[in-house]
PDB file of C-alpha atoms in Angstrom:
ATOM      1  CA  ASP A   1       0.000   0.000   0.000  1.00 66.00           C
ATOM      2  CA  ALA A   2       1.668   3.182  -1.183  1.00 76.00           C
ATOM      3  CA  GLY A   3       1.762   6.048   1.229  1.00 92.00           C
ATOM      4  CA  VAL A   4       1.590   9.706   0.274  1.00 95.00           C
ATOM      5  CA  THR A   5       3.745  10.382  -2.768  1.00 96.00           C
ATOM      6  CA  GLN A   6       5.003  13.775  -3.898  1.00 97.00           C
ATOM      7  CA  SER A   7       6.851  15.002  -6.950  1.00 97.00           C
ATOM      8  CA  PRO A   8       9.292  16.372  -7.724  1.00 97.00           C
ATOM      9  CA  THR A   9      11.507  15.726  -4.702  1.00 96.00           C
ATOM     10  CA  HIS A  10      13.823  18.653  -5.409  1.00 96.00           C
ATOM     11  CA  LEU A  11      13.645  21.604  -7.743  1.00 96.00           C
ATOM     12  CA  ILE A  12      15.366  24.917  -8.299  1.00 98.00           C
ATOM     13  CA  LYS A  13      13.607  27.981  -9.671  1.00 98.00           C
ATOM     14  CA  THR A  14      14.448  31.653 -10.081  1.00 97.00           C
ATOM     15  CA  ARG A  15      12.557  34.619  -8.700  1.00 97.00           C
ATOM     16  CA  GLY A  16       9.395  35.434 -10.618  1.00 97.00           C
ATOM     17  CA  GLN A  17       8.935  31.935 -12.002  1.00 98.00           C
ATOM     18  CA  GLN A  18       6.008  29.646 -11.319  1.00 98.00           C
ATOM     19  CA  VAL A  19       6.075  26.139  -9.859  1.00 98.00           C
ATOM     20  CA  THR A  20       3.643  23.212  -9.651  1.00 98.00           C
ATOM     21  CA  LEU A  21       4.032  20.497  -7.036  1.00 98.00           C
ATOM     22  CA  ARG A  22       2.078  17.263  -7.088  1.00 98.00           C
ATOM     23  CA  CYS A  23       0.719  14.919  -4.455  1.00 98.00           C
ATOM     24  CA  SER A  24      -1.012  11.543  -4.478  1.00 97.00           C
ATOM     25  CA  PRO A  25      -2.714  10.725  -1.190  1.00 95.00           C
ATOM     26  CA  LYS A  26      -2.516   7.440   0.650  1.00 93.00           C
ATOM     27  CA  SER A  27      -4.929   4.834  -0.650  1.00 92.00           C
ATOM     28  CA  GLY A  28      -8.369   5.313   0.912  1.00 88.00           C
ATOM     29  CA  HIS A  29      -7.780   8.966   1.789  1.00 90.00           C
ATOM     30  CA  ASP A  30      -9.819  11.719   0.203  1.00 90.00           C
ATOM     31  CA  THR A  31      -8.617  14.820   2.025  1.00 91.00           C
ATOM     32  CA  VAL A  32      -5.343  16.537   1.182  1.00 94.00           C
ATOM     33  CA  SER A  33      -3.645  19.427   2.922  1.00 94.00           C
ATOM     34  CA  TRP A  34      -0.455  21.282   2.052  1.00 97.00           C
ATOM     35  CA  TYR A  35       2.160  22.638   4.422  1.00 97.00           C
ATOM     36  CA  GLN A  36       5.258  24.794   4.005  1.00 98.00           C
ATOM     37  CA  GLN A  37       8.231  24.006   6.215  1.00 97.00           C
ATOM     38  CA  ALA A  38      11.099  26.482   6.300  1.00 95.00           C
ATOM     39  CA  LEU A  39      14.473  25.283   7.557  1.00 92.00           C
ATOM     40  CA  GLY A  40      14.456  24.827  11.328  1.00 90.00           C
ATOM     41  CA  GLN A  41      10.750  25.566  11.634  1.00 93.00           C
ATOM     42  CA  GLY A  42       7.589  23.548  12.027  1.00 95.00           C
ATOM     43  CA  PRO A  43       5.236  23.031   9.068  1.00 96.00           C
ATOM     44  CA  GLN A  44       2.823  25.893   8.322  1.00 96.00           C
ATOM     45  CA  PHE A  45      -0.656  25.109   7.000  1.00 94.00           C
ATOM     46  CA  ILE A  46      -1.306  26.436   3.484  1.00 97.00           C
ATOM     47  CA  PHE A  47      -4.691  24.945   2.579  1.00 94.00           C
ATOM     48  CA  GLN A  48      -6.851  21.849   2.583  1.00 92.00           C
ATOM     49  CA  TYR A  49      -8.864  20.188  -0.174  1.00 93.00           C
ATOM     50  CA  TYR A  50     -11.652  17.703  -0.236  1.00 88.00           C
ATOM     51  CA  GLU A  51     -14.384  17.060  -2.784  1.00 90.00           C
ATOM     52  CA  GLU A  52     -12.206  19.032  -5.223  1.00 93.00           C
ATOM     53  CA  GLU A  53     -12.667  22.304  -3.346  1.00 93.00           C
ATOM     54  CA  GLU A  54     -10.466  24.400  -1.079  1.00 92.00           C
ATOM     55  CA  ARG A  55     -12.025  24.115   2.374  1.00 89.00           C
ATOM     56  CA  GLN A  56      -9.585  25.808   4.722  1.00 88.00           C
ATOM     57  CA  ARG A  57      -6.776  28.254   4.074  1.00 92.00           C
ATOM     58  CA  GLY A  58      -3.872  29.432   6.170  1.00 92.00           C
ATOM     59  CA  ASN A  59      -2.198  32.811   6.108  1.00 93.00           C
ATOM     60  CA  PHE A  60      -0.698  32.584   2.624  1.00 97.00           C
ATOM     61  CA  PRO A  61      -1.088  35.057  -0.261  1.00 97.00           C
ATOM     62  CA  ASP A  62      -3.099  34.375  -3.391  1.00 96.00           C
ATOM     63  CA  ARG A  63       0.129  33.480  -5.188  1.00 98.00           C
ATOM     64  CA  PHE A  64      -0.410  30.085  -3.581  1.00 98.00           C
ATOM     65  CA  SER A  65      -3.209  28.152  -5.218  1.00 97.00           C
ATOM     66  CA  GLY A  66      -4.185  24.553  -5.517  1.00 97.00           C
ATOM     67  CA  HIS A  67      -6.353  21.994  -7.116  1.00 97.00           C
ATOM     68  CA  GLN A  68      -7.744  18.588  -6.297  1.00 97.00           C
ATOM     69  CA  PHE A  69      -8.650  16.081  -8.971  1.00 97.00           C
ATOM     70  CA  PRO A  70     -11.462  13.478  -9.000  1.00 96.00           C
ATOM     71  CA  ASN A  71      -8.936  10.775  -8.035  1.00 95.00           C
ATOM     72  CA  TYR A  72      -8.119  12.853  -4.887  1.00 95.00           C
ATOM     73  CA  SER A  73      -4.614  13.759  -6.046  1.00 97.00           C
ATOM     74  CA  SER A  74      -3.680  17.400  -5.661  1.00 98.00           C
ATOM     75  CA  GLU A  75      -1.432  20.139  -7.006  1.00 98.00           C
ATOM     76  CA  LEU A  76       0.063  23.161  -5.323  1.00 98.00           C
ATOM     77  CA  ASN A  77       0.895  26.111  -7.573  1.00 98.00           C
ATOM     78  CA  VAL A  78       3.023  29.054  -6.548  1.00 98.00           C
ATOM     79  CA  ASN A  79       3.266  32.074  -8.856  1.00 97.00           C
ATOM     80  CA  ALA A  80       5.767  34.933  -8.910  1.00 98.00           C
ATOM     81  CA  LEU A  81       8.248  33.069  -6.739  1.00 98.00           C
ATOM     82  CA  LEU A  82      10.123  34.971  -4.059  1.00 98.00           C
ATOM     83  CA  LEU A  83      13.359  34.011  -2.333  1.00 97.00           C
ATOM     84  CA  GLY A  84      11.328  33.468   0.845  1.00 97.00           C
ATOM     85  CA  ASP A  85       9.333  30.715  -0.830  1.00 98.00           C
ATOM     86  CA  SER A  86      12.355  28.427  -0.548  1.00 97.00           C
ATOM     87  CA  ALA A  87      11.173  25.631   1.735  1.00 97.00           C
ATOM     88  CA  LEU A  88      10.084  22.027   1.991  1.00 97.00           C
ATOM     89  CA  TYR A  89       6.496  21.645   0.800  1.00 98.00           C
ATOM     90  CA  LEU A  90       4.686  18.812   2.493  1.00 97.00           C
ATOM     91  CA  CYS A  91       1.480  17.145   1.447  1.00 97.00           C
ATOM     92  CA  ALA A  92      -0.596  15.341   4.057  1.00 95.00           C
ATOM     93  CA  SER A  93      -3.621  13.123   3.565  1.00 93.00           C
ATOM     94  CA  SER A  94      -6.324  11.665   5.762  1.00 88.00           C
ATOM     95  CA  PRO A  95      -9.749  10.116   5.406  1.00 80.00           C
ATOM     96  CA  ARG A  96     -12.681  12.433   6.071  1.00 70.00           C
ATOM     97  CA  ASP A  97     -14.442   9.677   7.933  1.00 65.00           C
ATOM     98  CA  ARG A  98     -11.814   9.534  10.636  1.00 60.00           C
ATOM     99  CA  GLY A  99     -12.957   6.728  12.867  1.00 50.00           C
ATOM    100  CA  LEU A 100      -9.814   5.105  14.215  1.00 43.00           C
ATOM    101  CA  TYR A 101      -7.626   7.653  12.410  1.00 47.00           C
ATOM    102  CA  ALA A 102      -8.716  10.569  14.579  1.00 58.00           C
ATOM    103  CA  GLY A 103      -6.097  13.252  14.362  1.00 67.00           C
ATOM    104  CA  GLU A 104      -3.491  11.370  12.368  1.00 83.00           C
ATOM    105  CA  LEU A 105      -2.153  12.928   9.194  1.00 90.00           C
ATOM    106  CA  PHE A 106       0.032  10.978   6.797  1.00 93.00           C
ATOM    107  CA  PHE A 107       2.752  13.150   5.316  1.00 95.00           C
ATOM    108  CA  GLY A 108       4.681  12.692   2.115  1.00 95.00           C
ATOM    109  CA  GLU A 109       8.465  13.131   1.969  1.00 94.00           C
ATOM    110  CA  GLY A 110       8.007  16.597   0.540  1.00 96.00           C
ATOM    111  CA  SER A 111       9.223  18.666  -2.375  1.00 97.00           C
ATOM    112  CA  ARG A 112      12.225  20.825  -1.569  1.00 97.00           C
ATOM    113  CA  LEU A 113      12.008  24.099  -3.488  1.00 98.00           C
ATOM    114  CA  THR A 114      14.969  26.410  -3.803  1.00 97.00           C
ATOM    115  CA  VAL A 115      14.366  29.861  -5.266  1.00 98.00           C
ATOM    116  CA  LEU A 116      17.465  31.691  -6.512  1.00 96.00           C
TER     117      LEU A 116
ATOM    118  CA  GLY B   1      -4.615  32.978  17.377  1.00 55.00           C
ATOM    119  CA  GLN B   2      -2.331  30.176  18.449  1.00 67.00           C
ATOM    120  CA  ASN B   3       1.200  30.327  19.788  1.00 87.00           C
ATOM    121  CA  ILE B   4       3.107  27.144  20.529  1.00 94.00           C
ATOM    122  CA  ASP B   5       6.423  27.070  22.380  1.00 95.00           C
ATOM    123  CA  GLN B   6       8.889  24.210  22.659  1.00 97.00           C
ATOM    124  CA  PRO B   7      12.544  24.065  23.642  1.00 97.00           C
ATOM    125  CA  THR B   8      14.754  24.321  20.573  1.00 96.00           C
ATOM    126  CA  GLU B   9      17.193  21.545  21.442  1.00 97.00           C
ATOM    127  CA  MET B  10      17.626  18.793  24.015  1.00 98.00           C
ATOM    128  CA  THR B  11      20.212  16.095  24.576  1.00 97.00           C
ATOM    129  CA  ALA B  12      19.838  12.800  26.399  1.00 97.00           C
ATOM    130  CA  THR B  13      21.642   9.523  26.941  1.00 97.00           C
ATOM    131  CA  GLU B  14      20.732   6.185  25.410  1.00 97.00           C
ATOM    132  CA  GLY B  15      18.511   4.197  27.782  1.00 97.00           C
ATOM    133  CA  ALA B  16      17.389   7.264  29.710  1.00 97.00           C
ATOM    134  CA  ILE B  17      14.006   9.043  29.876  1.00 97.00           C
ATOM    135  CA  VAL B  18      13.415  12.481  28.378  1.00 98.00           C
ATOM    136  CA  GLN B  19      10.446  14.832  28.658  1.00 98.00           C
ATOM    137  CA  ILE B  20       9.801  17.372  25.918  1.00 98.00           C
ATOM    138  CA  ASN B  21       7.501  20.179  26.989  1.00 98.00           C
ATOM    139  CA  CYS B  22       5.070  22.187  24.917  1.00 97.00           C
ATOM    140  CA  THR B  23       3.166  25.253  26.070  1.00 95.00           C
ATOM    141  CA  TYR B  24       0.522  26.940  24.018  1.00 92.00           C
ATOM    142  CA  GLN B  25      -1.756  29.943  23.974  1.00 87.00           C
ATOM    143  CA  THR B  26      -4.853  29.239  21.933  1.00 76.00           C
ATOM    144  CA  SER B  27      -8.514  30.160  21.925  1.00 71.00           C
ATOM    145  CA  GLY B  28      -9.527  26.539  21.682  1.00 81.00           C
ATOM    146  CA  PHE B  29      -8.608  23.370  19.924  1.00 83.00           C
ATOM    147  CA  ASN B  30      -9.877  19.894  19.127  1.00 82.00           C
ATOM    148  CA  GLY B  31      -6.756  18.048  20.107  1.00 87.00           C
ATOM    149  CA  LEU B  32      -3.018  18.249  20.658  1.00 91.00           C
ATOM    150  CA  PHE B  33      -0.631  16.186  18.569  1.00 93.00           C
ATOM    151  CA  TRP B  34       2.963  15.066  18.656  1.00 96.00           C
ATOM    152  CA  TYR B  35       4.861  14.216  15.496  1.00 97.00           C
ATOM    153  CA  GLN B  36       8.389  12.901  14.995  1.00 97.00           C
ATOM    154  CA  GLN B  37      10.501  14.108  12.095  1.00 97.00           C
ATOM    155  CA  HIS B  38      13.900  12.666  11.248  1.00 96.00           C
ATOM    156  CA  ALA B  39      16.202  14.927   9.277  1.00 92.00           C
ATOM    157  CA  GLY B  40      15.197  15.004   5.628  1.00 88.00           C
ATOM    158  CA  GLU B  41      12.112  12.885   6.183  1.00 91.00           C
ATOM    159  CA  ALA B  42       8.357  13.355   6.544  1.00 92.00           C
ATOM    160  CA  PRO B  43       6.758  13.990   9.944  1.00 94.00           C
ATOM    161  CA  THR B  44       5.170  10.851  11.387  1.00 95.00           C
ATOM    162  CA  PHE B  45       2.332  10.765  13.886  1.00 93.00           C
ATOM    163  CA  LEU B  46       3.208   9.778  17.455  1.00 94.00           C
ATOM    164  CA  SER B  47       0.273  10.632  19.686  1.00 92.00           C
ATOM    165  CA  TYR B  48      -2.916  12.596  20.111  1.00 90.00           C
ATOM    166  CA  ASN B  49      -4.604  14.010  23.238  1.00 92.00           C
ATOM    167  CA  VAL B  50      -8.157  15.292  23.359  1.00 88.00           C
ATOM    168  CA  LEU B  51      -8.873  15.035  27.072  1.00 90.00           C
ATOM    169  CA  ASP B  52      -6.607  15.957  29.949  1.00 94.00           C
ATOM    170  CA  GLY B  53      -4.365  13.169  31.119  1.00 95.00           C
ATOM    171  CA  LEU B  54      -1.801  10.713  29.917  1.00 96.00           C
ATOM    172  CA  GLU B  55      -1.911   8.688  26.702  1.00 93.00           C
ATOM    173  CA  GLU B  56       0.586   5.836  26.562  1.00 93.00           C
ATOM    174  CA  LYS B  57       1.839   4.099  23.418  1.00 89.00           C
ATOM    175  CA  GLY B  58       4.740   1.802  24.090  1.00 93.00           C
ATOM    176  CA  ARG B  59       7.896   3.795  24.870  1.00 96.00           C
ATOM    177  CA  PHE B  60       6.093   7.060  24.124  1.00 96.00           C
ATOM    178  CA  SER B  61       3.545   8.845  26.328  1.00 96.00           C
ATOM    179  CA  SER B  62       1.901  12.226  25.938  1.00 97.00           C
ATOM    180  CA  PHE B  63       0.219  14.337  28.571  1.00 97.00           C
ATOM    181  CA  LEU B  64      -2.200  17.228  28.252  1.00 96.00           C
ATOM    182  CA  SER B  65      -3.483  19.803  30.720  1.00 95.00           C
ATOM    183  CA  ARG B  66      -5.871  22.191  29.022  1.00 92.00           C
ATOM    184  CA  SER B  67      -6.286  24.332  32.137  1.00 90.00           C
ATOM    185  CA  LYS B  68      -2.525  24.906  32.277  1.00 90.00           C
ATOM    186  CA  GLY B  69      -1.980  25.214  28.527  1.00 91.00           C
ATOM    187  CA  TYR B  70       0.663  22.527  28.723  1.00 94.00           C
ATOM    188  CA  SER B  71       1.600  19.232  27.177  1.00 96.00           C
ATOM    189  CA  TYR B  72       4.619  16.990  27.271  1.00 98.00           C
ATOM    190  CA  LEU B  73       5.955  14.033  25.354  1.00 98.00           C
ATOM    191  CA  LEU B  74       7.758  11.419  27.418  1.00 98.00           C
ATOM    192  CA  LEU B  75      10.209   9.077  25.730  1.00 97.00           C
ATOM    193  CA  LYS B  76      11.437   6.097  27.737  1.00 97.00           C
ATOM    194  CA  GLU B  77      14.339   3.714  27.157  1.00 97.00           C
ATOM    195  CA  LEU B  78      15.854   6.085  24.643  1.00 98.00           C
ATOM    196  CA  GLN B  79      17.453   4.612  21.558  1.00 97.00           C
ATOM    197  CA  MET B  80      19.839   6.231  19.115  1.00 97.00           C
ATOM    198  CA  LYS B  81      17.107   6.147  16.456  1.00 97.00           C
ATOM    199  CA  ASP B  82      15.038   8.503  18.635  1.00 98.00           C
ATOM    200  CA  SER B  83      17.354  11.343  17.588  1.00 98.00           C
ATOM    201  CA  ALA B  84      14.925  13.532  15.640  1.00 97.00           C
ATOM    202  CA  SER B  85      12.810  16.652  15.840  1.00 97.00           C
ATOM    203  CA  TYR B  86       9.615  16.402  17.859  1.00 98.00           C
ATOM    204  CA  LEU B  87       6.774  18.656  16.767  1.00 97.00           C
ATOM    205  CA  CYS B  88       3.905  19.731  19.009  1.00 96.00           C
ATOM    206  CA  ALA B  89       0.747  20.794  17.151  1.00 94.00           C
ATOM    207  CA  VAL B  90      -2.860  21.734  17.852  1.00 90.00           C
ATOM    208  CA  SER B  91      -5.927  21.438  15.631  1.00 86.00           C
ATOM    209  CA  PRO B  92      -7.974  24.617  16.097  1.00 82.00           C
ATOM    210  CA  PHE B  93     -11.757  24.428  16.356  1.00 76.00           C
ATOM    211  CA  SER B  94     -12.113  26.291  13.088  1.00 70.00           C
ATOM    212  CA  GLY B  95      -9.947  23.959  11.067  1.00 63.00           C
ATOM    213  CA  GLY B  96     -11.025  20.427  11.715  1.00 64.00           C
ATOM    214  CA  TYR B  97      -8.311  17.840  12.111  1.00 62.00           C
ATOM    215  CA  ASN B  98      -6.365  18.515   8.921  1.00 75.00           C
ATOM    216  CA  LYS B  99      -5.395  22.053   9.834  1.00 84.00           C
ATOM    217  CA  LEU B 100      -2.621  21.717  12.374  1.00 89.00           C
ATOM    218  CA  ILE B 101      -0.743  24.601  13.941  1.00 91.00           C
ATOM    219  CA  PHE B 102       2.806  23.395  14.634  1.00 94.00           C
ATOM    220  CA  GLY B 103       5.451  24.600  16.993  1.00 95.00           C
ATOM    221  CA  ALA B 104       8.990  25.027  15.687  1.00 96.00           C
ATOM    222  CA  GLY B 105       9.958  21.602  17.007  1.00 96.00           C
ATOM    223  CA  THR B 106      12.479  20.300  19.533  1.00 98.00           C
ATOM    224  CA  ARG B 107      15.645  18.689  18.146  1.00 97.00           C
ATOM    225  CA  LEU B 108      16.560  15.759  20.367  1.00 98.00           C
ATOM    226  CA  ALA B 109      20.060  14.299  20.213  1.00 98.00           C
ATOM    227  CA  VAL B 110      20.538  10.908  21.881  1.00 98.00           C
ATOM    228  CA  HIS B 111      24.119  10.059  22.821  1.00 96.00           C
ATOM    229  CA  PRO B 112      25.611   6.640  23.690  1.00 95.00           C
TER     230      PRO B 112
END
């Protein structure tokens, strides 16, 4: 059973460019959330998707947008990249019907973005 | 808003017990979580407290006191593989369980 998978694992962009990161949730999970983790910091919530709609959003500008597809996979798009966007971007999935999984998120290994 | 504080770094000896504290200021939350993150890897779920008291899972236990705004993670019989960052997080009422507010994490180094 594959866990949460993310691609690409590493990428380098320059200021002003755009980037798309991809995430496939764990089998049986329909809810995806995205987090940004700067070096030495805890993950910061960007947004959450289920039923192909953004349901919750953290304190991130509109340059950060996302999408969820009918197969529950998700994309994170960041436009007009800034140096400060350099971070590890983590995708986490969970089932909406939590039952025994109350409170547990399954994280992918992340996509490490470097903006030069 | 939420503010979560943890010590930045801790060291401990293999076989010992270590307690990692977490204090928070928040208007309300569903539950408090602890995650483990090894360098360069994804965070993995360790424990979850909704009610006050102690939750035990093998070598790991987590405690919550809502009235005191305080939690701790207790690691017993430390092993070298326990060297990692430990992240305290809360799920605010407004966000459901997928929106977690994380602290900066505590880097634990276990020495022989």
